[in-house]
């Protein structure tokens, strides 16, 4: 440790006098959080506060106004973005609601933290909690809602371009949407794969259901490695189909049935 009473050397004095490089400040009106900047820009455009011209497409900001626009013939190529809201309406608990959410009711699994049940590293070492929970939430125990069938109606009328969903419950498929209609951003229970990257054998929904309800830990029939439903765990990338689909999002009308979340901000851009 240097002596605080010692004289400052010439080199030290020179270093003290060197101008410090100024940190670049964010542009006026922006923050260092790109998501917040985008939200600010989005809401400004919605309220007509942006610098450029705003095209008004609704004669009234209401469900009735939206319905008239959709019936006008000008509303085509509709993209629906859905999340936990339409699943909770079907009776499926969400993840984070205090008291009722999944993360508030996992004490019996003796997890290091609630999120561990969906962490890929923890799952590989301790798959039992996830598959126990899966028996309670498994697809087929819940029915689609009016919102699910509304999206199917859009498809029947030739208006639906695509449905982006953050849900893993497959209710969009149960309602009638097909794989080509869907971008399941957080994956799906519909298929499963062996976790051995040299194998990657695929298994269907009936196979996984049989394993889960017989209280077996699903193991690959070819290599005996662990098999996981194709839902996205913490520590895994979003499906490649999600990223590749963004290139085709042009001249669309977006109907958002979920809170604004980061994964879907890419679509709105």
PDB file of C-alpha atoms in Angstrom, residues 12-118:
ATOM      1  CA  UNK A  12       2.175   9.987 -11.395  1.00  0.00           C
ATOM      2  CA  UNK A  13       1.633  13.705 -11.818  1.00  0.00           C
ATOM      3  CA  UNK A  14       1.582  13.342 -15.621  1.00  0.00           C
ATOM      4  CA  UNK A  15      -0.977  10.530 -15.384  1.00  0.00           C
ATOM      5  CA  UNK A  16      -3.176  12.632 -13.172  1.00  0.00           C
ATOM      6  CA  UNK A  17      -3.132  15.452 -15.711  1.00  0.00           C
ATOM      7  CA  UNK A  18      -3.980  13.276 -18.744  1.00  0.00           C
ATOM      8  CA  UNK A  19      -7.516  14.000 -19.940  1.00  0.00           C
ATOM      9  CA  UNK A  20      -9.844  11.096 -19.319  1.00  0.00           C
ATOM     10  CA  UNK A  21     -11.762   9.718 -22.265  1.00  0.00           C
ATOM     11  CA  UNK A  22     -15.331  10.887 -22.037  1.00  0.00           C
ATOM     12  CA  UNK A  23     -17.956   8.181 -21.890  1.00  0.00           C
ATOM     13  CA  UNK A  24     -20.414   8.335 -24.746  1.00  0.00           C
ATOM     14  CA  UNK A  25     -23.800   9.362 -23.492  1.00  0.00           C
ATOM     15  CA  UNK A  26     -26.991   7.903 -24.887  1.00  0.00           C
ATOM     16  CA  UNK A  27     -28.874   9.956 -27.393  1.00  0.00           C
ATOM     17  CA  UNK A  28     -31.317  12.442 -26.002  1.00  0.00           C
ATOM     18  CA  UNK A  29     -34.551  10.772 -24.994  1.00  0.00           C
ATOM     19  CA  UNK A  30     -33.036   7.278 -24.991  1.00  0.00           C
ATOM     20  CA  UNK A  31     -31.767   4.949 -22.274  1.00  0.00           C
ATOM     21  CA  UNK A  32     -29.155   2.229 -22.145  1.00  0.00           C
ATOM     22  CA  UNK A  33     -31.943  -0.363 -22.204  1.00  0.00           C
ATOM     23  CA  UNK A  34     -32.835  -1.098 -25.863  1.00  0.00           C
ATOM     24  CA  UNK A  35     -36.080  -2.793 -24.883  1.00  0.00           C
ATOM     25  CA  UNK A  36     -37.270   0.265 -22.985  1.00  0.00           C
ATOM     26  CA  UNK A  37     -36.269   2.470 -25.907  1.00  0.00           C
ATOM     27  CA  UNK A  38     -38.315   0.295 -28.236  1.00  0.00           C
ATOM     28  CA  UNK A  39     -41.317   0.359 -25.890  1.00  0.00           C
ATOM     29  CA  UNK A  40     -41.123   4.143 -25.688  1.00  0.00           C
ATOM     30  CA  UNK A  41     -40.995   4.381 -29.478  1.00  0.00           C
ATOM     31  CA  UNK A  42     -43.834   1.880 -29.896  1.00  0.00           C
ATOM     32  CA  UNK A  43     -46.162   3.620 -27.465  1.00  0.00           C
ATOM     33  CA  UNK A  44     -45.303   7.023 -28.955  1.00  0.00           C
ATOM     34  CA  UNK A  45     -46.318   5.785 -32.389  1.00  0.00           C
ATOM     35  CA  UNK A  46     -49.516   4.286 -31.000  1.00  0.00           C
ATOM     36  CA  UNK A  47     -50.426   7.649 -29.456  1.00  0.00           C
ATOM     37  CA  UNK A  48     -49.428   9.668 -32.501  1.00  0.00           C
ATOM     38  CA  UNK A  49     -46.459  11.239 -30.736  1.00  0.00           C
ATOM     39  CA  UNK A  50     -43.742  10.035 -33.099  1.00  0.00           C
ATOM     40  CA  UNK A  51     -41.879  12.235 -35.532  1.00  0.00           C
ATOM     41  CA  UNK A  52     -43.241  10.533 -38.635  1.00  0.00           C
ATOM     42  CA  UNK A  53     -46.799  10.331 -39.942  1.00  0.00           C
ATOM     43  CA  UNK A  54     -49.067   7.838 -38.209  1.00  0.00           C
ATOM     44  CA  UNK A  55     -51.521   5.812 -40.218  1.00  0.00           C
ATOM     45  CA  UNK A  56     -54.812   5.522 -38.356  1.00  0.00           C
ATOM     46  CA  UNK A  57     -56.427   2.179 -39.120  1.00  0.00           C
ATOM     47  CA  UNK A  58     -59.088   2.025 -36.373  1.00  0.00           C
ATOM     48  CA  UNK A  59     -62.036   4.377 -36.342  1.00  0.00           C
ATOM     49  CA  UNK A  60     -62.398   3.651 -32.628  1.00  0.00           C
ATOM     50  CA  UNK A  61     -59.990   2.182 -30.082  1.00  0.00           C
ATOM     51  CA  UNK A  62     -62.260  -0.669 -28.983  1.00  0.00           C
ATOM     52  CA  UNK A  63     -63.118  -4.255 -29.787  1.00  0.00           C
ATOM     53  CA  UNK A  64     -65.901  -2.966 -32.023  1.00  0.00           C
ATOM     54  CA  UNK A  65     -63.458  -0.720 -33.879  1.00  0.00           C
ATOM     55  CA  UNK A  66     -61.081  -3.637 -34.352  1.00  0.00           C
ATOM     56  CA  UNK A  67     -63.915  -5.847 -35.618  1.00  0.00           C
ATOM     57  CA  UNK A  68     -64.942  -3.230 -38.190  1.00  0.00           C
ATOM     58  CA  UNK A  69     -61.350  -2.933 -39.384  1.00  0.00           C
ATOM     59  CA  UNK A  70     -61.024  -6.702 -39.718  1.00  0.00           C
ATOM     60  CA  UNK A  71     -64.232  -6.811 -41.765  1.00  0.00           C
ATOM     61  CA  UNK A  72     -63.241  -3.884 -43.990  1.00  0.00           C
ATOM     62  CA  UNK A  73     -61.141  -5.906 -46.398  1.00  0.00           C
ATOM     63  CA  UNK A  74     -58.029  -3.858 -45.559  1.00  0.00           C
ATOM     64  CA  UNK A  75     -56.989  -6.143 -42.713  1.00  0.00           C
ATOM     65  CA  UNK A  76     -55.050  -9.089 -44.107  1.00  0.00           C
ATOM     66  CA  UNK A  77     -52.082 -11.244 -43.149  1.00  0.00           C
ATOM     67  CA  UNK A  78     -52.922 -11.183 -39.442  1.00  0.00           C
ATOM     68  CA  UNK A  79     -50.289 -12.303 -36.954  1.00  0.00           C
ATOM     69  CA  UNK A  80     -51.515 -13.322 -33.498  1.00  0.00           C
ATOM     70  CA  UNK A  81     -49.144 -13.203 -30.529  1.00  0.00           C
ATOM     71  CA  UNK A  82     -50.438 -15.154 -27.544  1.00  0.00           C
ATOM     72  CA  UNK A  83     -49.132 -15.998 -24.110  1.00  0.00           C
ATOM     73  CA  UNK A  84     -50.120 -17.123 -20.644  1.00  0.00           C
ATOM     74  CA  UNK A  85     -53.384 -15.135 -20.598  1.00  0.00           C
ATOM     75  CA  UNK A  86     -55.228 -17.481 -22.933  1.00  0.00           C
ATOM     76  CA  UNK A  87     -53.878 -20.512 -21.054  1.00  0.00           C
ATOM     77  CA  UNK A  88     -54.957 -19.279 -17.637  1.00  0.00           C
ATOM     78  CA  UNK A  89     -58.434 -18.756 -19.118  1.00  0.00           C
ATOM     79  CA  UNK A  90     -58.394 -22.492 -19.843  1.00  0.00           C
ATOM     80  CA  UNK A  91     -57.547 -23.248 -16.210  1.00  0.00           C
ATOM     81  CA  UNK A  92     -53.796 -23.698 -16.616  1.00  0.00           C
ATOM     82  CA  UNK A  93     -51.763 -21.856 -13.949  1.00  0.00           C
ATOM     83  CA  UNK A  94     -49.156 -19.369 -15.118  1.00  0.00           C
ATOM     84  CA  UNK A  95     -45.627 -19.302 -13.764  1.00  0.00           C
ATOM     85  CA  UNK A  96     -45.218 -16.149 -11.704  1.00  0.00           C
ATOM     86  CA  UNK A  97     -48.556 -15.057 -10.203  1.00  0.00           C
ATOM     87  CA  UNK A  98     -48.082 -14.800  -6.407  1.00  0.00           C
ATOM     88  CA  UNK A  99     -49.935 -17.560  -4.597  1.00  0.00           C
ATOM     89  CA  UNK A 100     -51.408 -19.305  -7.637  1.00  0.00           C
ATOM     90  CA  UNK A 101     -48.510 -19.438 -10.116  1.00  0.00           C
ATOM     91  CA  UNK A 102     -46.407 -22.559 -10.600  1.00  0.00           C
ATOM     92  CA  UNK A 103     -43.344 -21.004  -8.994  1.00  0.00           C
ATOM     93  CA  UNK A 104     -45.309 -20.371  -5.795  1.00  0.00           C
ATOM     94  CA  UNK A 105     -46.381 -24.004  -5.464  1.00  0.00           C
ATOM     95  CA  UNK A 106     -43.253 -26.073  -5.998  1.00  0.00           C
ATOM     96  CA  UNK A 107     -42.144 -26.499  -2.380  1.00  0.00           C
ATOM     97  CA  UNK A 108     -42.807 -30.247  -2.434  1.00  0.00           C
ATOM     98  CA  UNK A 109     -40.108 -30.748  -5.067  1.00  0.00           C
ATOM     99  CA  UNK A 110     -37.304 -29.492  -2.779  1.00  0.00           C
ATOM    100  CA  UNK A 111     -35.741 -27.371  -5.513  1.00  0.00           C
ATOM    101  CA  UNK A 112     -32.773 -25.049  -5.013  1.00  0.00           C
ATOM    102  CA  UNK A 113     -35.007 -22.333  -6.550  1.00  0.00           C
ATOM    103  CA  UNK A 114     -38.410 -22.509  -8.292  1.00  0.00           C
ATOM    104  CA  UNK A 115     -36.927 -21.856 -11.721  1.00  0.00           C
ATOM    105  CA  UNK A 116     -34.648 -24.906 -11.410  1.00  0.00           C
ATOM    106  CA  UNK A 117     -37.494 -27.169 -12.496  1.00  0.00           C
ATOM    107  CA  UNK A 118     -37.115 -25.651 -15.986  1.00  0.00           C
TER     108      UNK A 118
END
